[in-house]
Tab-separated table of C-alpha atoms in Angstrom:
chain	number	residue	atom	x	y	z
A	5	MET	CA	0.029	-0.021	0.009
A	6	ILE	CA	1.098	3.537	-0.840
A	7	ASN	CA	-1.172	6.403	0.139
A	8	GLY	CA	-3.939	3.860	0.748
A	9	LYS	CA	-3.634	2.317	-2.718
A	10	ARG	CA	-2.733	-1.288	-3.468
A	11	VAL	CA	0.379	-1.127	-5.634
A	12	LEU	CA	1.780	-3.824	-7.902
A	13	ILE	CA	5.315	-3.440	-9.337
A	14	ILE	CA	5.579	-5.230	-12.677
A	15	ILE	CA	9.047	-6.301	-13.737
A	16	PRO	CA	9.384	-7.759	-17.260
A	17	ALA	CA	12.453	-9.898	-17.449
A	18	TRP	CA	14.287	-11.867	-20.174
A	19	ASN	CA	17.524	-13.530	-19.178
A	20	GLU	CA	18.128	-11.186	-16.290
A	21	ALA	CA	19.345	-13.780	-13.761
A	22	ALA	CA	22.441	-11.617	-12.940
A	23	SER	CA	20.357	-8.688	-11.659
A	24	ILE	CA	16.743	-9.742	-11.023
A	25	ALA	CA	17.156	-10.841	-7.378
A	26	ASP	CA	18.904	-7.633	-6.389
A	27	VAL	CA	16.181	-5.571	-8.110
A	28	VAL	CA	13.299	-7.440	-6.315
A	29	ARG	CA	15.092	-7.173	-2.938
A	30	GLU	CA	15.747	-3.396	-3.462
A	31	VAL	CA	12.063	-2.723	-4.226
A	32	HIS	CA	10.907	-4.739	-1.206
A	33	GLY	CA	13.548	-2.935	0.923
A	34	GLU	CA	12.366	0.544	-0.061
A	35	LEU	CA	8.666	-0.356	-0.308
A	36	PRO	CA	7.837	-3.300	1.924
A	37	THR	CA	4.048	-2.852	1.528
A	38	VAL	CA	3.926	-3.243	-2.256
A	39	ASP	CA	3.693	-6.465	-4.285
A	40	VAL	CA	6.142	-7.393	-6.992
A	41	ILE	CA	5.505	-9.597	-9.924
A	42	VAL	CA	8.252	-10.709	-12.285
A	43	VAL	CA	7.137	-11.730	-15.676
A	44	ASP	CA	9.777	-14.112	-16.984
A	45	ASP	CA	9.573	-13.596	-20.747
A	46	GLY	CA	10.725	-16.993	-21.912
A	47	SER	CA	14.176	-16.839	-20.288
A	48	SER	CA	16.684	-19.605	-20.958
A	49	ASP	CA	18.483	-18.934	-17.649
A	50	ASP	CA	17.271	-19.116	-14.016
A	51	THR	CA	15.648	-15.657	-13.950
A	52	ALA	CA	12.312	-17.082	-12.626
A	53	ALA	CA	13.938	-19.071	-9.802
A	54	ARG	CA	16.029	-16.183	-8.589
A	55	ALA	CA	13.096	-13.834	-8.680
A	56	ALA	CA	10.955	-16.255	-6.701
A	57	ALA	CA	13.755	-16.802	-4.162
A	58	ALA	CA	13.958	-13.045	-3.665
A	59	GLY	CA	10.262	-12.921	-2.748
A	60	ALA	CA	8.533	-11.948	-6.090
A	61	ILE	CA	5.353	-13.403	-7.570
A	62	VAL	CA	6.501	-15.039	-10.826
A	63	ALA	CA	4.607	-15.490	-14.014
A	64	LYS	CA	6.601	-17.519	-16.526
A	65	LEU	CA	5.819	-17.279	-20.213
A	66	PRO	CA	6.517	-20.313	-22.335
A	67	PHE	CA	8.477	-18.272	-25.014
A	68	ASN	CA	9.742	-14.689	-25.559
A	69	LEU	CA	6.981	-12.217	-26.355
A	70	GLY	CA	8.938	-8.973	-25.784
A	71	VAL	CA	8.390	-6.313	-23.242
A	72	GLY	CA	4.840	-5.485	-24.533
A	73	GLY	CA	3.690	-9.068	-24.199
A	74	ALA	CA	5.209	-9.437	-20.703
A	75	MET	CA	3.699	-6.204	-19.530
A	76	ARG	CA	0.282	-7.180	-20.788
A	77	THR	CA	0.587	-10.272	-18.689
A	78	GLY	CA	1.391	-8.058	-15.637
A	79	TYR	CA	-1.577	-5.722	-16.268
A	80	ARG	CA	-3.948	-8.693	-16.541
A	81	TYR	CA	-2.677	-9.881	-13.172
A	82	ALA	CA	-3.115	-6.420	-11.696
A	83	ARG	CA	-6.652	-6.219	-13.017
A	84	ASP	CA	-7.651	-9.780	-11.893
A	85	HIS	CA	-6.345	-9.096	-8.351
A	86	GLY	CA	-7.804	-5.652	-7.804
A	87	TYR	CA	-4.680	-3.464	-7.687
A	88	ASP	CA	-5.244	0.303	-7.725
A	89	VAL	CA	-1.771	1.116	-9.263
A	90	ALA	CA	0.577	-0.719	-11.506
A	91	ILE	CA	4.201	0.419	-12.032
A	92	GLN	CA	6.694	-0.830	-14.523
A	93	VAL	CA	10.347	-1.299	-13.210
A	94	ASP	CA	13.068	-2.637	-15.474
A	95	ALA	CA	14.904	-5.861	-14.465
A	96	ASP	CA	18.314	-4.364	-15.052
A	97	GLY	CA	18.306	-2.100	-12.036
A	98	GLN	CA	18.152	1.275	-13.873
A	99	HIS	CA	14.904	2.372	-12.214
A	100	ASP	CA	15.391	3.678	-8.654
A	101	PRO	CA	12.460	2.552	-6.430
A	102	ARG	CA	12.819	5.613	-4.230
A	103	TYR	CA	10.958	7.585	-6.927
A	104	ILE	CA	7.968	5.232	-6.891
A	105	PRO	CA	6.019	7.149	-4.193
A	106	LYS	CA	6.268	10.366	-6.302
A	107	LEU	CA	4.887	8.475	-9.296
A	108	VAL	CA	1.914	7.288	-7.169
A	109	ASP	CA	1.381	10.824	-5.892
A	110	ALA	CA	1.112	12.176	-9.396
A	111	LEU	CA	-1.650	9.738	-10.127
A	112	GLU	CA	-4.015	11.730	-7.943
A	113	GLU	CA	-4.710	13.992	-10.909
A	114	HIS	CA	-3.504	11.867	-13.810
A	115	ASP	CA	-4.063	8.476	-15.333
A	116	LEU	CA	-0.508	7.609	-16.401
A	117	VAL	CA	2.807	9.072	-15.054
A	118	ILE	CA	6.146	8.726	-16.791
A	119	GLY	CA	9.369	8.718	-14.984
A	120	ALA	CA	11.291	11.075	-17.195
A	121	ARG	CA	15.041	10.935	-17.740
A	122	PHE	CA	15.377	14.306	-19.453
A	123	ALA	CA	13.353	16.554	-17.106
A	124	GLY	CA	16.154	18.062	-14.953
A	125	GLU	CA	17.256	15.264	-12.617
A	126	GLY	CA	20.268	12.964	-13.070
A	127	GLY	CA	22.799	12.990	-15.845
A	128	TYR	CA	21.356	10.509	-18.256
A	129	SER	CA	22.122	11.398	-21.906
A	130	VAL	CA	21.936	9.941	-25.428
A	131	LYS	CA	23.494	11.000	-28.673
A	132	GLY	CA	23.053	10.736	-32.451
A	133	PRO	CA	20.026	9.146	-34.152
A	134	ARG	CA	18.638	7.812	-30.917
A	135	LYS	CA	18.569	11.321	-29.499
A	136	TRP	CA	16.950	12.733	-32.640
A	137	ALA	CA	14.260	9.996	-32.528
A	138	MET	CA	13.514	10.663	-28.891
A	139	ARG	CA	13.169	14.377	-29.449
A	140	MET	CA	10.825	13.953	-32.439
A	141	LEU	CA	8.651	11.398	-30.583
A	142	SER	CA	8.391	13.678	-27.536
A	143	ALA	CA	7.502	16.671	-29.700
A	144	VAL	CA	4.715	14.854	-31.523
A	145	ILE	CA	3.237	13.077	-28.510
A	146	SER	CA	3.388	16.287	-26.399
A	147	ARG	CA	1.295	17.948	-29.008
A	148	ILE	CA	-1.253	15.052	-29.115
A	149	SER	CA	-1.471	14.856	-25.321
A	150	HIS	CA	-1.573	18.632	-24.761
A	151	THR	CA	1.182	18.449	-22.158
A	152	ARG	CA	4.958	18.730	-22.319
A	153	LEU	CA	6.615	15.340	-22.295
A	154	THR	CA	10.399	15.028	-22.613
A	155	ASP	CA	10.915	11.242	-22.415
A	156	THR	CA	8.151	9.354	-24.229
A	157	THR	CA	10.308	6.131	-24.549
A	158	SER	CA	10.840	5.761	-20.864
A	159	GLY	CA	9.704	2.361	-19.551
A	160	HIS	CA	9.390	3.609	-15.937
A	161	ARG	CA	5.675	4.340	-15.774
A	162	ALA	CA	2.776	4.246	-13.244
A	163	CYS	CA	-0.916	3.958	-14.067
A	164	ASN	CA	-4.195	3.961	-12.179
A	165	ARG	CA	-6.948	1.273	-12.152
A	166	ARG	CA	-8.668	2.886	-15.153
A	167	VAL	CA	-5.570	2.434	-17.345
A	168	ILE	CA	-4.876	-1.006	-15.852
A	169	GLU	CA	-8.303	-2.058	-17.146
A	170	PHE	CA	-7.520	-0.510	-20.582
A	171	PHE	CA	-4.108	-2.185	-20.828
A	172	ALA	CA	-5.328	-5.581	-19.662
A	173	HIS	CA	-7.659	-5.577	-22.805
A	174	TRP	CA	-5.211	-3.867	-25.229
A	175	TYR	CA	-1.394	-3.502	-25.007
A	176	PRO	CA	0.824	-3.681	-28.086
A	177	ALA	CA	3.594	-6.252	-28.205
A	178	GLU	CA	5.653	-4.986	-31.172
A	179	TYR	CA	8.956	-3.152	-30.716
A	180	LEU	CA	8.436	0.403	-29.334
A	181	GLY	CA	4.715	-0.045	-29.487
A	182	ASP	CA	4.630	-0.466	-25.712
A	183	THR	CA	6.035	3.003	-25.357
A	184	ILE	CA	4.976	5.104	-28.327
A	185	GLU	CA	1.702	3.542	-29.437
A	186	VAL	CA	0.474	3.324	-25.801
A	187	LEU	CA	0.837	7.069	-25.268
A	188	VAL	CA	-0.824	8.023	-28.617
A	189	ARG	CA	-3.799	5.703	-27.819
A	190	LEU	CA	-4.210	7.006	-24.292
A	191	ALA	CA	-4.001	10.644	-25.450
A	192	ARG	CA	-6.555	10.029	-28.293
A	193	ASN	CA	-8.873	8.526	-25.671
A	194	ASN	CA	-8.606	11.520	-23.325
A	195	TYR	CA	-6.546	9.842	-20.582
A	196	LYS	CA	-4.414	12.370	-18.621
A	197	ILE	CA	-0.718	11.852	-19.048
A	198	THR	CA	2.080	13.607	-17.140
A	199	GLN	CA	5.761	13.126	-16.164
A	200	ILE	CA	7.962	13.529	-13.235
A	201	PRO	CA	11.717	13.886	-13.275
A	202	VAL	CA	13.740	10.831	-12.216
A	203	ALA	CA	17.399	9.930	-12.231
A	204	MET	CA	18.279	6.628	-14.031
A	205	ARG	CA	21.175	4.495	-12.890
A	206	PRO	CA	23.648	2.264	-14.830
A	207	ARG	CA	22.346	-1.180	-15.392
A	208	MET	CA	23.421	-3.707	-12.718
A	209	ALA	CA	24.437	-6.367	-15.198
A	210	GLY	CA	24.816	-6.895	-18.939
A	211	THR	CA	26.139	-4.421	-21.563
A	212	PRO	CA	23.911	-1.836	-23.347
A	213	SER	CA	24.353	-1.596	-27.047
A	214	ASN	CA	25.705	1.698	-28.371
A	215	SER	CA	26.137	0.628	-31.962
A	216	PRO	CA	25.626	3.430	-34.537
A	217	VAL	CA	23.929	0.952	-36.866
A	218	LYS	CA	21.449	-0.086	-34.180
A	219	ALA	CA	20.878	3.540	-33.335
A	220	THR	CA	20.048	4.320	-36.896
A	221	ILE	CA	17.658	1.274	-37.079
A	222	TYR	CA	16.051	2.605	-33.907
A	223	LEU	CA	15.395	5.949	-35.590
A	224	GLY	CA	13.765	4.311	-38.547
A	225	ARG	CA	11.653	2.042	-36.457
A	226	ALA	CA	10.563	4.969	-34.293
A	227	PHE	CA	9.210	6.779	-37.306
A	228	VAL	CA	7.310	3.688	-38.534
A	229	ILE	CA	5.822	2.969	-35.147
A	230	LEU	CA	4.709	6.593	-34.649
A	231	LEU	CA	3.088	6.551	-38.109
A	232	LEU	CA	1.265	3.353	-37.363
A	233	ALA	CA	0.195	4.571	-33.973
A	234	LEU	CA	-1.336	7.815	-35.476
A	235	ILE	CA	-3.163	5.677	-38.064
A	236	ARG	CA	-4.566	3.061	-35.647
A	237	ALA	CA	-5.327	5.258	-32.633
């Protein structure tokens, strides 16, 4: 419980055995009254076992669906078990659970709250095509949602029961759809979206890809996903 609300932390995880137990324990240490579900997205390692040993509820998918598919599973669990708030936290440890109460506070007047990396807190930065894509996406979605958003691809998000119900019925599984198309659809359906500044941390394990080729591919995919989102919303 946070502010009288039942809160579920949803952690999508694919082969995150090196970090998942630490992430679950940190969330429980900071917020002992919230529940944590780890959605093991078809991992080939012992992600599920380590998450369960750390005290998380575990939903194990038979094969890899991607973040969107894993999150949809989490939202359905939140709906079926009557949670008031659902919050996405990444399995690599980049999301600091100390910001979660602020995300929940912002839901008093909004339906979805984004933990924004580029809103004045922390030193997170990106360069090149990825930066251009993020700026373009934020500009377009800010206009659609009638509010200033600086980090529309952030996966650190909180939503209320109304949005939980919506996501349990519809949540895109394709790459970037779970960030971009979600916001376009919510804005077009008059849900209230906002952001709060958060500081992101280096991932606990694994190596992020900084390949220029992958960054360029990201830019192209971002344009395609945005176009599809605008058409389908």
